[in-house]
Tab-separated table of C-alpha atoms in Angstrom:
chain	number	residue	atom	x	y	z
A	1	UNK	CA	-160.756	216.753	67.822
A	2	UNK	CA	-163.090	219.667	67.818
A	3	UNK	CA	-163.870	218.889	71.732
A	4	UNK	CA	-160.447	219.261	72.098
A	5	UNK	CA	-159.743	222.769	70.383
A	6	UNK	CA	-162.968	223.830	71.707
A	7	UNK	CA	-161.386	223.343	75.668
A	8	UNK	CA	-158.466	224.632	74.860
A	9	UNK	CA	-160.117	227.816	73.249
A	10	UNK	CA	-162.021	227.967	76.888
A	11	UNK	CA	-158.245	227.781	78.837
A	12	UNK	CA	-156.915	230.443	76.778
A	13	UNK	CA	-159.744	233.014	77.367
A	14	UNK	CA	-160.183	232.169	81.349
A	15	UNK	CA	-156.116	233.107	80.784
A	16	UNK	CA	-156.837	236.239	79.100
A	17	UNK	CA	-159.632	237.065	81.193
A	18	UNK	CA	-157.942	236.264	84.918
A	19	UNK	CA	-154.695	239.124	83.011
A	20	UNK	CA	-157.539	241.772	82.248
A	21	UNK	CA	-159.098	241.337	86.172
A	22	UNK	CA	-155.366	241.603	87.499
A	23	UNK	CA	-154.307	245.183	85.325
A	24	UNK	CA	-157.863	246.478	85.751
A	25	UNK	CA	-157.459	245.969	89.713
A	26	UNK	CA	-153.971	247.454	89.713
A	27	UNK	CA	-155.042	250.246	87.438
A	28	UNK	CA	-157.529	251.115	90.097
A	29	UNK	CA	-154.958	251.009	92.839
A	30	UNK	CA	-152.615	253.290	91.181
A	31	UNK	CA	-156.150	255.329	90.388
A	32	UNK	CA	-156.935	255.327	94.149
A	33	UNK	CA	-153.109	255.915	95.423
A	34	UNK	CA	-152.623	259.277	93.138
A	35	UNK	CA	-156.140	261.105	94.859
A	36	UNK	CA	-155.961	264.199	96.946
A	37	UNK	CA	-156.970	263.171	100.348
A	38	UNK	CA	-156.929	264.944	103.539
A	39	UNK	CA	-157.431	263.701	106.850
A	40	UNK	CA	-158.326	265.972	110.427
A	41	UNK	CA	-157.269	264.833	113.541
A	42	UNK	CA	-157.190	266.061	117.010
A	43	UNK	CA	-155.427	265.325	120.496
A	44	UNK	CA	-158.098	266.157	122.116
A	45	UNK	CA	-161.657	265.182	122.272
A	46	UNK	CA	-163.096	266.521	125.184
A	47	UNK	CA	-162.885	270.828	125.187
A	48	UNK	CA	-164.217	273.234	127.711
A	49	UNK	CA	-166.230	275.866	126.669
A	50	UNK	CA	-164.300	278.927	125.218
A	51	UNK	CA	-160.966	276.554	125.051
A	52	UNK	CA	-158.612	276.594	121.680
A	53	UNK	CA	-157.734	273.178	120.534
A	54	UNK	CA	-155.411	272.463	117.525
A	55	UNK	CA	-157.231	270.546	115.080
A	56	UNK	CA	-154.170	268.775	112.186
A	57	UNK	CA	-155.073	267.857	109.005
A	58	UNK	CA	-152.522	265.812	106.983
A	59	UNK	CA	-152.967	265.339	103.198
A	60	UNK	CA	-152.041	263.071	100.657
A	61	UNK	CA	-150.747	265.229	97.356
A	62	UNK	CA	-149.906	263.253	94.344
A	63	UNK	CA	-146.258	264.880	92.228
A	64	UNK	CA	-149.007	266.235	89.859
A	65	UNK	CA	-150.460	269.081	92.931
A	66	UNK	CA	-148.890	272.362	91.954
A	67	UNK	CA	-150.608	274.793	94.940
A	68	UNK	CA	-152.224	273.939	97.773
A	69	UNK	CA	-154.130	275.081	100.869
A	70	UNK	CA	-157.315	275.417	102.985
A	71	UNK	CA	-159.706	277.956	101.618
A	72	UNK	CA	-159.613	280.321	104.662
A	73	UNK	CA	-163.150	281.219	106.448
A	74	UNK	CA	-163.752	282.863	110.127
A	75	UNK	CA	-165.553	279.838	111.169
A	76	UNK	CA	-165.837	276.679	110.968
A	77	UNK	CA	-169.817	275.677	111.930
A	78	UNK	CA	-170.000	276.113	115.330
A	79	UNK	CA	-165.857	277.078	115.616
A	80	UNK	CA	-164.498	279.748	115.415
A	81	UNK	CA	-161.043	280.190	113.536
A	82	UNK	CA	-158.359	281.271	115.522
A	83	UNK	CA	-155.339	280.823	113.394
A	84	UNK	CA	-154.383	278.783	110.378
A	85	UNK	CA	-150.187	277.335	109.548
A	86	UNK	CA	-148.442	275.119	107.600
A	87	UNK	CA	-145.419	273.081	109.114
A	88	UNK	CA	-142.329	273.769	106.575
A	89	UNK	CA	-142.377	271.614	103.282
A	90	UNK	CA	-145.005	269.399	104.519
A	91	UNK	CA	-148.475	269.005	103.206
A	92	UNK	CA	-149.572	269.190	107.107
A	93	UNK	CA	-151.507	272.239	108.577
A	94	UNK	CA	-152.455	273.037	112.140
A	95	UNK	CA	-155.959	275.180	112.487
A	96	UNK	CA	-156.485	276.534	116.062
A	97	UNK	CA	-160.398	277.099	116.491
A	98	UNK	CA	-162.857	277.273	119.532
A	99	UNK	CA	-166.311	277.252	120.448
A	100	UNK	CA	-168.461	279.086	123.125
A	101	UNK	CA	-171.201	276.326	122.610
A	102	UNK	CA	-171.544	273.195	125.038
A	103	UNK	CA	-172.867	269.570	124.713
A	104	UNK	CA	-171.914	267.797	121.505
A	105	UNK	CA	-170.581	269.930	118.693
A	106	UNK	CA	-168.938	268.542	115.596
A	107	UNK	CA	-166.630	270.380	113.095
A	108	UNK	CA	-167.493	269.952	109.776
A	109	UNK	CA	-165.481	268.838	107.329
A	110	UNK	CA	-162.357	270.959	106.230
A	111	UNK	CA	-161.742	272.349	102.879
A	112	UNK	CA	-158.857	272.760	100.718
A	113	UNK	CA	-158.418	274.104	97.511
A	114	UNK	CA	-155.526	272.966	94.877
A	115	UNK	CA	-154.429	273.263	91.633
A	116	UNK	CA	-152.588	270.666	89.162
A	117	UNK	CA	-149.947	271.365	87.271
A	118	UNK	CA	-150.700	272.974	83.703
A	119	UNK	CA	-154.565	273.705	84.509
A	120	UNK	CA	-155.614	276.799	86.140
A	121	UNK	CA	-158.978	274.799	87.422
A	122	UNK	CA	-159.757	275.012	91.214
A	123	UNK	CA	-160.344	271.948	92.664
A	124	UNK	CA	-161.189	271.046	95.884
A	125	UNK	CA	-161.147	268.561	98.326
A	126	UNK	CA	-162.614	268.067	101.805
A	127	UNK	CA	-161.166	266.658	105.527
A	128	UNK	CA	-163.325	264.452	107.403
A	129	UNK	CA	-165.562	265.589	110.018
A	130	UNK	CA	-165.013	265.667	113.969
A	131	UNK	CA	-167.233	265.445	116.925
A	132	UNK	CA	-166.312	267.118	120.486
A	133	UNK	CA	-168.277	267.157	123.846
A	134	UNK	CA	-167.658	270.608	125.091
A	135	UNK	CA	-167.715	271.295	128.274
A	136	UNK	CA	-169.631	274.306	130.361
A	137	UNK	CA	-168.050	276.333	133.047
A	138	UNK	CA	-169.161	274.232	136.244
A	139	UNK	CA	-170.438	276.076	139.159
A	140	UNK	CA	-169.887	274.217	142.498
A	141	UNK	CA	-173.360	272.723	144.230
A	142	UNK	CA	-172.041	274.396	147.734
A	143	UNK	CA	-171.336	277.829	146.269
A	144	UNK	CA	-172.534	280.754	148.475
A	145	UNK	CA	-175.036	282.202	145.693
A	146	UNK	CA	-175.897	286.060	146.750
A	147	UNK	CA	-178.405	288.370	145.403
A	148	UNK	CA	-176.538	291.434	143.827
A	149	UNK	CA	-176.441	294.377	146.048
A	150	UNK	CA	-177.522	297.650	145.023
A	151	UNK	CA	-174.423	300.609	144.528
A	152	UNK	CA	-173.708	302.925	147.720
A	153	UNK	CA	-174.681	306.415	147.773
A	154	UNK	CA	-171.214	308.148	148.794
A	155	UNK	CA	-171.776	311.950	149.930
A	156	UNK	CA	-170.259	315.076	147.846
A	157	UNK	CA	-167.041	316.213	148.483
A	158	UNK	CA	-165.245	319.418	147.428
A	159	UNK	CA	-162.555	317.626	145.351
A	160	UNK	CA	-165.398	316.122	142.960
A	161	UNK	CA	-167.011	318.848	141.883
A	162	UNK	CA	-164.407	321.743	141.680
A	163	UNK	CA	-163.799	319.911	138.111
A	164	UNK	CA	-166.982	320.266	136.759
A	165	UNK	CA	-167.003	324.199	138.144
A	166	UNK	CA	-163.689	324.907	136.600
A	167	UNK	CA	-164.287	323.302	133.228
A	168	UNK	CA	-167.703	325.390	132.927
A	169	UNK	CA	-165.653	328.540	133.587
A	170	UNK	CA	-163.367	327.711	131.110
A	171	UNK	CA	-166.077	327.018	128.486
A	172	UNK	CA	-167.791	330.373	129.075
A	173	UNK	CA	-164.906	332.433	129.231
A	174	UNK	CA	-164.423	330.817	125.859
A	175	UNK	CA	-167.795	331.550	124.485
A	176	UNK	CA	-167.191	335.060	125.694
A	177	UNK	CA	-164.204	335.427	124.077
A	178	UNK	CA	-165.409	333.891	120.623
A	179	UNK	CA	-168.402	336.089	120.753
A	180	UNK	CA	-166.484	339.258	121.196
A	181	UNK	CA	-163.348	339.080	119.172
A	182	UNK	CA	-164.035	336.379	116.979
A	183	UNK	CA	-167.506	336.312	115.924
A	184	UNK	CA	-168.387	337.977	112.831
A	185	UNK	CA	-170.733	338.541	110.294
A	186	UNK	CA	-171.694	336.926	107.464
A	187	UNK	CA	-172.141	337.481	103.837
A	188	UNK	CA	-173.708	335.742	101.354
A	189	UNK	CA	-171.463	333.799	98.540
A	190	UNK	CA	-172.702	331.623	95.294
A	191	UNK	CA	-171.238	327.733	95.992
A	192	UNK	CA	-170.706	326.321	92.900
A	193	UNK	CA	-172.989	323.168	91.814
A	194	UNK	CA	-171.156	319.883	93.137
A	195	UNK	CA	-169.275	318.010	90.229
A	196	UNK	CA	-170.642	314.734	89.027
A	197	UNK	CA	-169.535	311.606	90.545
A	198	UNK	CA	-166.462	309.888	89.261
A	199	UNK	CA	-168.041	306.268	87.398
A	200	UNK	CA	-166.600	303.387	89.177
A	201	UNK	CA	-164.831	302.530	86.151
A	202	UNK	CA	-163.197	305.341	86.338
A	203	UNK	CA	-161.707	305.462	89.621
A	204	UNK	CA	-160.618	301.141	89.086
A	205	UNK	CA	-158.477	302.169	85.899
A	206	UNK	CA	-156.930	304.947	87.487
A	207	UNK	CA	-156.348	302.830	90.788
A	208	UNK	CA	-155.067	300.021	88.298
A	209	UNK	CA	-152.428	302.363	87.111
A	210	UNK	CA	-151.336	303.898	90.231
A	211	UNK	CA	-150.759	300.036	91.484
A	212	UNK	CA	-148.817	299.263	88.197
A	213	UNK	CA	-146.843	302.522	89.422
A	214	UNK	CA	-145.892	301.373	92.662
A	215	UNK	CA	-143.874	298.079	91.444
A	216	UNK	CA	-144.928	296.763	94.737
A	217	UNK	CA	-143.960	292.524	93.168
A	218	UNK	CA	-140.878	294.207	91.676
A	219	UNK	CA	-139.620	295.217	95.821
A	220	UNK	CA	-141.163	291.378	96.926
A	221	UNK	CA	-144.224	292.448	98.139
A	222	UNK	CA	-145.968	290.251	95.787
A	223	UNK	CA	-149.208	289.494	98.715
A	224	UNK	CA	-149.807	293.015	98.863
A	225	UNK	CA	-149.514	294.005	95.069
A	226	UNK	CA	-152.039	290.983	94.935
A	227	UNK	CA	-154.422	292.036	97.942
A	228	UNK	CA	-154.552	295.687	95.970
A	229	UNK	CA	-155.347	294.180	92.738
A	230	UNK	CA	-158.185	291.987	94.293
A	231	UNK	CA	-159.392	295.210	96.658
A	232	UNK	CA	-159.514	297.739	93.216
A	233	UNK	CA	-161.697	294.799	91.287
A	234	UNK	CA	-164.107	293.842	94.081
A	235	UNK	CA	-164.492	297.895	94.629
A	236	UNK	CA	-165.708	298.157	90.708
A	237	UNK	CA	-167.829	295.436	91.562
A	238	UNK	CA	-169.658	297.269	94.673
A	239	UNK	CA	-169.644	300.344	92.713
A	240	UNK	CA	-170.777	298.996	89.288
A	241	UNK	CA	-173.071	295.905	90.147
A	242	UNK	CA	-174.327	297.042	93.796
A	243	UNK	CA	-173.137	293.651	95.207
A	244	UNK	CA	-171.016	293.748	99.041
A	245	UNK	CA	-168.049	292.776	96.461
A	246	UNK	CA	-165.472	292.885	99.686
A	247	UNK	CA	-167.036	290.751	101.843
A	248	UNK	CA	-167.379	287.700	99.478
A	249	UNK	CA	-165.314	285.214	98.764
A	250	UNK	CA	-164.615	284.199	95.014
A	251	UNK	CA	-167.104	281.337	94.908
A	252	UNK	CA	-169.691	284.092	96.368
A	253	UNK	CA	-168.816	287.114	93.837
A	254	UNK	CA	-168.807	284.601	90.707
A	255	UNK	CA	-172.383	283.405	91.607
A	256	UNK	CA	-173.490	286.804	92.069
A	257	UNK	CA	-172.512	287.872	88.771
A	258	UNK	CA	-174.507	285.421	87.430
A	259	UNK	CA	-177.054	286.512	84.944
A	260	UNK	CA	-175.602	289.592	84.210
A	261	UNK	CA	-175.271	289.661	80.404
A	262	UNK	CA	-171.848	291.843	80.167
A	263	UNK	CA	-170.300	289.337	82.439
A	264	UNK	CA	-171.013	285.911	80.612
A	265	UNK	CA	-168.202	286.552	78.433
A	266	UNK	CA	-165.673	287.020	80.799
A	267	UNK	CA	-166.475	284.463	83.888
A	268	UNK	CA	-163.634	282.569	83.194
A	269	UNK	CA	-161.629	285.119	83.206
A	270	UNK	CA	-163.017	286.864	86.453
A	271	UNK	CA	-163.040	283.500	88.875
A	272	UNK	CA	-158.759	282.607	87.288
A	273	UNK	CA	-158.048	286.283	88.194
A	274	UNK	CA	-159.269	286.020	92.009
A	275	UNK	CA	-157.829	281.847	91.993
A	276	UNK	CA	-154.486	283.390	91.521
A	277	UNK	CA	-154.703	285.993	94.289
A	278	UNK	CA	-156.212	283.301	96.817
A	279	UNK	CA	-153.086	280.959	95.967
A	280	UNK	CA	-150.809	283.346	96.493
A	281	UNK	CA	-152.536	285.104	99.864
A	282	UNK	CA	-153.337	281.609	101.478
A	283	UNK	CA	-151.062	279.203	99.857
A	284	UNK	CA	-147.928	280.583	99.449
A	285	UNK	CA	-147.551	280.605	95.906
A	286	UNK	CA	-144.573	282.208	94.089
A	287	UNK	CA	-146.217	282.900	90.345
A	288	UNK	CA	-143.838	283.932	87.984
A	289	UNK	CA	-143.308	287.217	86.072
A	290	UNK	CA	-145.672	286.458	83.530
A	291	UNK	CA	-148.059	285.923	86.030
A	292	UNK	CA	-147.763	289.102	88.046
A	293	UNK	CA	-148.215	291.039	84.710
A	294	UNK	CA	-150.951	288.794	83.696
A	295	UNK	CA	-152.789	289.662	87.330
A	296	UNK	CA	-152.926	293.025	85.948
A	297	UNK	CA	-153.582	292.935	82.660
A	298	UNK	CA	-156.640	290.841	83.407
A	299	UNK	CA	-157.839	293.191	86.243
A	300	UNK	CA	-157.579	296.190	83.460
A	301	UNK	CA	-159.671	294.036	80.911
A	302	UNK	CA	-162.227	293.333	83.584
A	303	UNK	CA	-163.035	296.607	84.254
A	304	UNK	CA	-162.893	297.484	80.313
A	305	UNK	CA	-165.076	294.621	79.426
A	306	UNK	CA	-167.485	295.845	81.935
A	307	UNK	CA	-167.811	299.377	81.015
A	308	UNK	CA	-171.142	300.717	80.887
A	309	UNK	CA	-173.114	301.534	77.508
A	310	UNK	CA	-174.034	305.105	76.915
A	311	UNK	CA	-177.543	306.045	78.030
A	312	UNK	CA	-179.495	306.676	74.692
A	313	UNK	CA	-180.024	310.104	73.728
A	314	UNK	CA	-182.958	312.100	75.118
A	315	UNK	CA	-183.112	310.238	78.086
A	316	UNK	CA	-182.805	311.364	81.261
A	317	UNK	CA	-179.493	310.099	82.241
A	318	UNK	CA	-178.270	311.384	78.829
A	319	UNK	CA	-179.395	314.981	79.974
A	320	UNK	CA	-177.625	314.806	82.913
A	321	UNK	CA	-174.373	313.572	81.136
A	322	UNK	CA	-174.920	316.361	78.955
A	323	UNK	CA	-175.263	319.084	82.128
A	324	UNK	CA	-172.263	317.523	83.884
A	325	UNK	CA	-170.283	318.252	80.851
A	326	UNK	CA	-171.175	321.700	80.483
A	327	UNK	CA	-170.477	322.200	83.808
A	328	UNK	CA	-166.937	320.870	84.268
A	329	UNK	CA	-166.422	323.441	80.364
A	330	UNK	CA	-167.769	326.176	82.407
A	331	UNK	CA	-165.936	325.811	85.224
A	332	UNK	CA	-162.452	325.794	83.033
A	333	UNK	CA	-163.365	329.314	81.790
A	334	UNK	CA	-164.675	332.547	82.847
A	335	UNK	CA	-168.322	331.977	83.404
A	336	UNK	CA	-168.956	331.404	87.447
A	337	UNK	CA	-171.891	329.011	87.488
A	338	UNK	CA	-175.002	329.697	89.549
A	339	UNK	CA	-175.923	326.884	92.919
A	340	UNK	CA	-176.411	327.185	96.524
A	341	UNK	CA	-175.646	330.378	98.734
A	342	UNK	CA	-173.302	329.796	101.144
A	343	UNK	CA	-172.170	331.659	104.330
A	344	UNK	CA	-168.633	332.860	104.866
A	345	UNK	CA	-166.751	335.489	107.390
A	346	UNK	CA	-166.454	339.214	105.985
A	347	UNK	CA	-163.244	340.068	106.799
């Protein structure tokens, strides 16, 4: 009897255990069938040297994919990017590129950035890698090869150098004539000292409102209200970090503000306010109203956030602070301030 319940206990399990293997191995297929995949392809796989070829890439977007699109560079390894589209309500885009190298040259992999629905997270996701042989420009074994000639002498003629006479009488006659009606002399004049520079904070937050002035999304230019927000921020950044702010991509600009202490509170918010203008400049994305005021909002408490402290008083940049201020007083009232002599005209 207990031999009996004992095999029986075994058939039941091996049951249970063959159900668990079948949902765990369709789990994984559903798993597998709901990735982001992309996959390159070409027509072509023999170029010549300097020739564009269409490279497609076709992805695989699961219902879940709100934005999507390849993050945009000028080359691609050894290609050169020639133009990037997307055919209409497809998740298929055609990238024209060439190369001036020869031999074997691959193109790296592809990639694409995306976003899912309810996260603002970038996420990304790469095209597989293709190899071309690239041809040179072939030069014909019986071609007539020459050694380059040196340039003919050709003799002087009247009708190339009467120009040359004729424009230096007109540029002495008009020497002459500034020297003897229009030259005068000249007094000496106090210049005023040159005004402090404007802080780069400054000059974003007043940018920042001129923008908000323009209601450039409000007409449906919503690329360019978001190219002028991203421009304005990556301008504070040249100005107030020293970094080449315009040339960098987001990826680039967030790992060069790293380490800088007024910045670690406000990465997150820094790397979703550039993901939103790269969805909408190279994906296509139509954010919503919230959004467009939210673009702004966070581009003004960027700049705020990274305000500089006030030098400490007695130093040296408090001194000249404290100068430029009682210059710009001066200058609002009666007192003329002493600087540089200048020369003007005497009438």
């Amino acid at each position: 009897m207990k031999e009996t319940v004992f095999v029986n206990t075994i058939r039941v399990d091996s049951r249970i255990f063959a159900v668990s293997l079948f949902f765990i191995g369709f789990s994984a297929i559903v798993l597998n069938a709901q990735e982001v995949g992309f996959r390159a392809s070409s027509e072509k796989s023999k170029i010549r040297m300097g020739e564009p070829v269409v490279i497609t890439v076709e992805g695989r977007l699961p219902a879940e994919v709100d934005t999507v699109g390849p993050i945009a560079k000028d080359s691609l390894g050894l290609f050169q990017v020639l133009n990037i589209s997307r055919d209409d309500g497809e998740p298929v885009w055609r990238l024209e590129v060439m190369t001036i190298d020869t031999g074997t040259v691959f193109l790296p992999p592809i990639s694409f950035g995306y976003v899912v629905k309810g996260d603002t997270t970038l996420r990304k996701a790469y095209a597989n890698s293709l190899m071309f042989s690239v041809e040179g420009i072939a030069v014909p074994p019986d071609a007539d090869l020459r050694e380059i000639k040196p340039p003919k002498s050709a003799p002087w003629k009247w009708e190339d150098i009467w120009p040359y006479l004729l424009g230096l009488v007109v540029l002495g006659g008009g020497y002459y004539v500034y020297r003897r009606y229009l030259h005068k002399p000249v007094v000496d004049v106090v210049e005023s000292a040159p005004r402090p520079s404007v802080p780069p904070h400054v000059s974003a937050l007043r940018e920042l409102r001129i923008l908000e002035e323009k209601k450039l999304w409000q007409q449906g230019k919503v690329k360019e209200y978001y190219s002028e927000a991203t421009e304005i921020v990556r301008r504070f950044f040249e100005g107030r970090w020293d970094i080449r702010a315009l040339e960098m991509t987001t990826d680039e600009i967030t790992t060069a503000l790293n380490g800088k202490t007024e910045v670690s509170t406000m990465r997150s918010k820094v790397r979703d306010f550039f993901v939103r203008a790269d969805m909408v400049k190279f994906a296509k994305s139509q954010p919503s109203t919230e959004e467009h005021l939210q673009e702004l909002e966070q581009a003004t408490e960027i700049v705020r956030g990274m305000i500089p402290p006030p030098p400490p008083v007695g130093s040296e940049a408090h001194s000249q602070m404290t100068a430029g201020k009682g210059r710009n007083r001066m200058e609002g009232g009666r007192t003329k301030p002493h600087g540089a002599r200048k020369a003007i005209p005497k009438k």
